[in-house]
Amino acid sequence: MSSEERKCSKCPNAPENTQHYTNSCKKHWQSWKDQVCDICFSPDHSCSLCPKFICGHLHSHIACSFIEAPDPMQYTKEKYEAYMRQNPPKNQPQIVPSTSSAGPSQSVPSTTTSGPQVQSHATQAQPLPPGSIKLVADFIPPAKTAKEVEEDKRASGFQKLVHRQATAVENTGAHLPAPVQSNYFKVTFNSDLDLRRYRIHLDKIDGKNVVKRELRRTLIKELLLRVPPSGIWVSDYSEYIVSVGKLYDELTDVPGATIEITHRRPGRDQTWVPMHSLIVYEGPFQRDALDTHVSSSGSIFVPDADLRMLNIISWFRINGYASPHAPLFDGFRVGNRFYPSVGGNWLLYIDAASCWIGAAECQHRNLSLLPSGNTEYLDSVVLAARNSASQRSNLIGLRVTFVGDGANSKTRVIRDVNGSDVSQVTFTPRDANGTPGQVTSVYDHMRNKYRLLRFNSSACCLNMGTATYQKWYPADNLRIVAGQIFKKILPDDLGSSMIKIAQCEPESNKRLILNGALPSLGIPATTGSFSQFGLSINDDFVEVVPKYLCQPILEFGEGSQFRISTQPKNKSSWMLKDNDRIFRFADTGNSIPNLHIIRLRSHDNASLDQVRKFAQDLGWKIGNYGVTLTGSAIISDASSSPNRRLFCARLDEALRTLRSRNGNRKSRLLLVVVPDRDIRTYANIKWWGDCVAGIPTICITKKVLTQGKFFNNRFKRDIGVISNISLKINFKSGGTSHFLNDVASQRIFWAGAKANTMIVGADVSHAGKGTDATCPSMAGVVATCDQLCSQYFASARLQENNTESIADLADMIGERLDKYRTANNNSLPEHILFYRDGVSESQYGMVVNDEIPLIKAGCKAAGGRGGRGGNWCPKITLLVVGKRHHTRFFPKLAKNDQYNNNLSSGLVIDSGVVTPNHFSFYLQSHDSALGTARSAHYIVIINESDYTPEQIQETTNTICFTGSRAFKALSVCTPAKYADILCDRMRCYMKPALDNDFAATSPNDLTFYRNNTGIWIDPQQNRTNPWHPGLNDLMFYL
């Protein structure tokens, strides 16, 4: 029997005269443990994993041990013919591989080959054999892409940042702060080593640049395996190579020297397609310039390229290979983040975005260790045949492989889920010439093509193509690519597990970094991979010099004061009751005669009696805080619905009932009792309250409403719940919880900033990946309008999808200045203190080049409207706020009397581990009760108000205590946090769009969303913000 007529794996011992194909066997398929390999007929493995390597390339055509010198007669008939087409006898022309119509179910024909034709560089004169290297003379780099041009623009803006201003810590003898450590490690250089940087220009495929990260990695790896460099080198397998000395002998020492390497990529039918890629020498590592940069305040050197080299070297054990098939790295990679196993359920989390930064005397590398529970990842499993509606939406964007591809599976992305199953979805197949065939179902097509696989006729059908070029696959033969981040809502049990794992205290984190993280990266690096590149890394935590700021004194109603600093622990939080003292709100705002409550009808929601008793307890307790309710609560029921318009209609009816029971007087605030924390229900309530009814709402779940315990046979309600709801009622009515005083009990105006300052916060939230690629981003701005700085009123706009800069910033700043002028007797501020949230380090230049001019344009427009002329502009100081970094600070010596062994609130670090030449600092304004505290990072972009480091640090810390949402200091300053919360409220409004409800009409333009009365705004109402104008002067969004 020939190799293409193998024995049936179900019947390996059948008599000779009864031997047959597996796919024609009448026998029931055996269980997996009784099956054998179709190649060698041995048990315990599939044919795609056959160790015999009897070629046909079922195992891996790239790793095939017969590739270099195969015996063609060992191939199956199909593979032999493909081999001969690719390798014709001498003196015969090479035949282009014929096209196979086999492939996924498609509604339109494919092109001539699934492996696109090569587009060679202009420098290629004649084809070169695989593995050839040719020196390229007068290489002209390709024109910069729009992304590269934008990066250059941002880099120029980065150079304009305010220069660093360091502050000395006074030596107070016995009161000198205890030493503090950070998760940075000292690096020293060998100046004699010749480090060089090379850039890889991959050949185009089908006239297009190779942009997909995984494909680039595969192609570059094959190039370097095919033509291995001669010296010591490391690559990021994306774009760059760093080497010690020349990478290849053919290259010269002149920057710009270029070689062309002929390598290959896999094509259809297991054939190889040649590629002609370039490697360009960009220049040496500039150690002297980098030293000057980190030690001089006047340096104009841009260190990005050199820092990139150091990053690539630091990834050596992640990207390096001990042999062609054995990576040094044990774990998996997600984007620029790497998760090597270090035992148990812990994964070392190394972020490629964290950069090398410098102090005057050394370089430091930042490492952080996070448990795998901080992020949920998908395992490599086959999808279920049938999925619920909610599960189907979770499949969008998931990367999978098709079981029918065998070992050489291609990674595909799920673009859409068909409502019908594979037996109902039909298409018209076409051959390579475009000739249509018979209409068939996806199920029948798959069964006829992949006879060895089993398919479920009721499996859901998934599109791996586009909306107009569908490629349908059955769910039951798709395998999830391992290591993908699960970005949907987790079940409560998994969420609780993640939180528990994340609560790792400082000392535990330090041990895990030293014992797990460092060894996995080859540190200490006196020998081995790092020393090859001239680097030596110390394995001791870097010690930094701390400073501690004082907490302000809180002043409540009737002049009563709360001194936070006198608390033995947790000196950044407070309560409305201290021993026998009860604090009243400093200002109670608009009066509320009685509580108006809407209860959602549900069998698992609180009963009417439970709601009444809660309202009675709340009404009695809130009076102690200064809010007087003169009447009994009024309660109305409404039925929920996932449909926003229907739900809003039912809420309207409940509101009319409340009004009729209240003497036809309008409700000023609504409490809505919900059965659980369902996001869609919450979003619809907030949309209706803010944008339709124009009434502030507070949602209370049954669990919160019934929280408490029995004491002496009497139910005692949780005082924390009552206090928190009272706080929300007060600020949503226009009240203020407390004012701030300094250590001399004098009122702090402008939150410690310069007099006549408007404090601003801004943020942008993006829609994320989904079916609707046009869903816009949401931008929000909040700002104060008086000297107490306790109220932050809002503006919000939609902008183009994934736009990083705030497009309508000028308009929103002008709107906030108009409000400031109205509230201050037609006066405008002399200063603006602006905190910008949600900006990464690479986007600092964007803030300089794009957003600051918009802020000034908004000021000039407001000045013109306010009678100050079209050139009026206050002095602007802008800081970028960030918490998504991996810098952590620990006490050098653990102290059991410290709060959770974390450092105390008020911690400031502005030296040692901050970027050189920039005015920046870390501030831990809060006390962390759980886990390891994470400080906020502040970098000053522009400082026209001439704040000193001490002034801006003190002011920022003071602002963290102005929050009205909870009884504690915020971990990031109040305006930045409020802007973030405002963007979350915008996501509630946009919930239908974010859930792809409008994907069927996509692509939609920005006007479509702005004028959509179900998510954003009614254009007939002539308002700039989506919410009702009656809420403009309230912090309804908190």
PDB file of N, CA and C in Angstrom, residues 170 172-180 546-548:
ATOM      1  N   GLU A 170      15.959  68.246  54.301  1.00  0.00           N
ATOM      2  CA  GLU A 170      16.699  68.816  55.423  1.00  0.00           C
ATOM      3  C   GLU A 170      17.147  67.725  56.385  1.00  0.00           C
ATOM      4  N   THR A 172      17.449  66.621  59.706  1.00  0.00           N
ATOM      5  CA  THR A 172      16.892  66.984  61.011  1.00  0.00           C
ATOM      6  C   THR A 172      17.352  66.043  62.106  1.00  0.00           C
ATOM      7  N   GLY A 173      18.513  65.408  61.869  1.00  0.00           N
ATOM      8  CA  GLY A 173      19.095  64.551  62.893  1.00  0.00           C
ATOM      9  C   GLY A 173      18.250  63.327  63.168  1.00  0.00           C
ATOM     10  N   ALA A 174      17.750  63.217  64.402  1.00  0.00           N
ATOM     11  CA  ALA A 174      16.987  62.030  64.794  1.00  0.00           C
ATOM     12  C   ALA A 174      15.690  61.902  64.023  1.00  0.00           C
ATOM     13  N   HIS A 175      15.206  63.015  63.424  1.00  0.00           N
ATOM     14  CA  HIS A 175      13.934  62.981  62.723  1.00  0.00           C
ATOM     15  C   HIS A 175      14.098  62.728  61.223  1.00  0.00           C
ATOM     16  N   LEU A 176      15.280  62.372  60.799  1.00  0.00           N
ATOM     17  CA  LEU A 176      15.504  62.062  59.389  1.00  0.00           C
ATOM     18  C   LEU A 176      14.647  60.864  59.004  1.00  0.00           C
ATOM     19  N   PRO A 177      13.893  60.948  57.914  1.00  0.00           N
ATOM     20  CA  PRO A 177      12.992  59.846  57.544  1.00  0.00           C
ATOM     21  C   PRO A 177      13.749  58.529  57.393  1.00  0.00           C
ATOM     22  N   ALA A 178      13.057  57.444  57.730  1.00  0.00           N
ATOM     23  CA  ALA A 178      13.630  56.112  57.572  1.00  0.00           C
ATOM     24  C   ALA A 178      13.894  55.850  56.091  1.00  0.00           C
ATOM     25  N   PRO A 179      14.963  55.118  55.772  1.00  0.00           N
ATOM     26  CA  PRO A 179      15.314  54.879  54.361  1.00  0.00           C
ATOM     27  C   PRO A 179      14.213  54.122  53.624  1.00  0.00           C
ATOM     28  N   VAL A 180      14.098  54.433  52.345  1.00  0.00           N
ATOM     29  CA  VAL A 180      13.071  53.845  51.479  1.00  0.00           C
ATOM     30  C   VAL A 180      13.753  53.196  50.283  1.00  0.00           C
ATOM     31  N   PRO A 546      13.268  59.882  50.900  1.00  0.00           N
ATOM     32  CA  PRO A 546      11.851  60.255  50.997  1.00  0.00           C
ATOM     33  C   PRO A 546      11.644  61.617  51.657  1.00  0.00           C
ATOM     34  N   LYS A 547      10.497  62.215  51.381  1.00  0.00           N
ATOM     35  CA  LYS A 547       9.994  63.371  52.117  1.00  0.00           C
ATOM     36  C   LYS A 547       8.544  63.063  52.471  1.00  0.00           C
ATOM     37  N   TYR A 548       8.051  63.665  53.534  1.00  0.00           N
ATOM     38  CA  TYR A 548       6.671  63.452  53.950  1.00  0.00           C
ATOM     39  C   TYR A 548       5.971  64.790  54.128  1.00  0.00           C
TER      40      TYR A 548
END
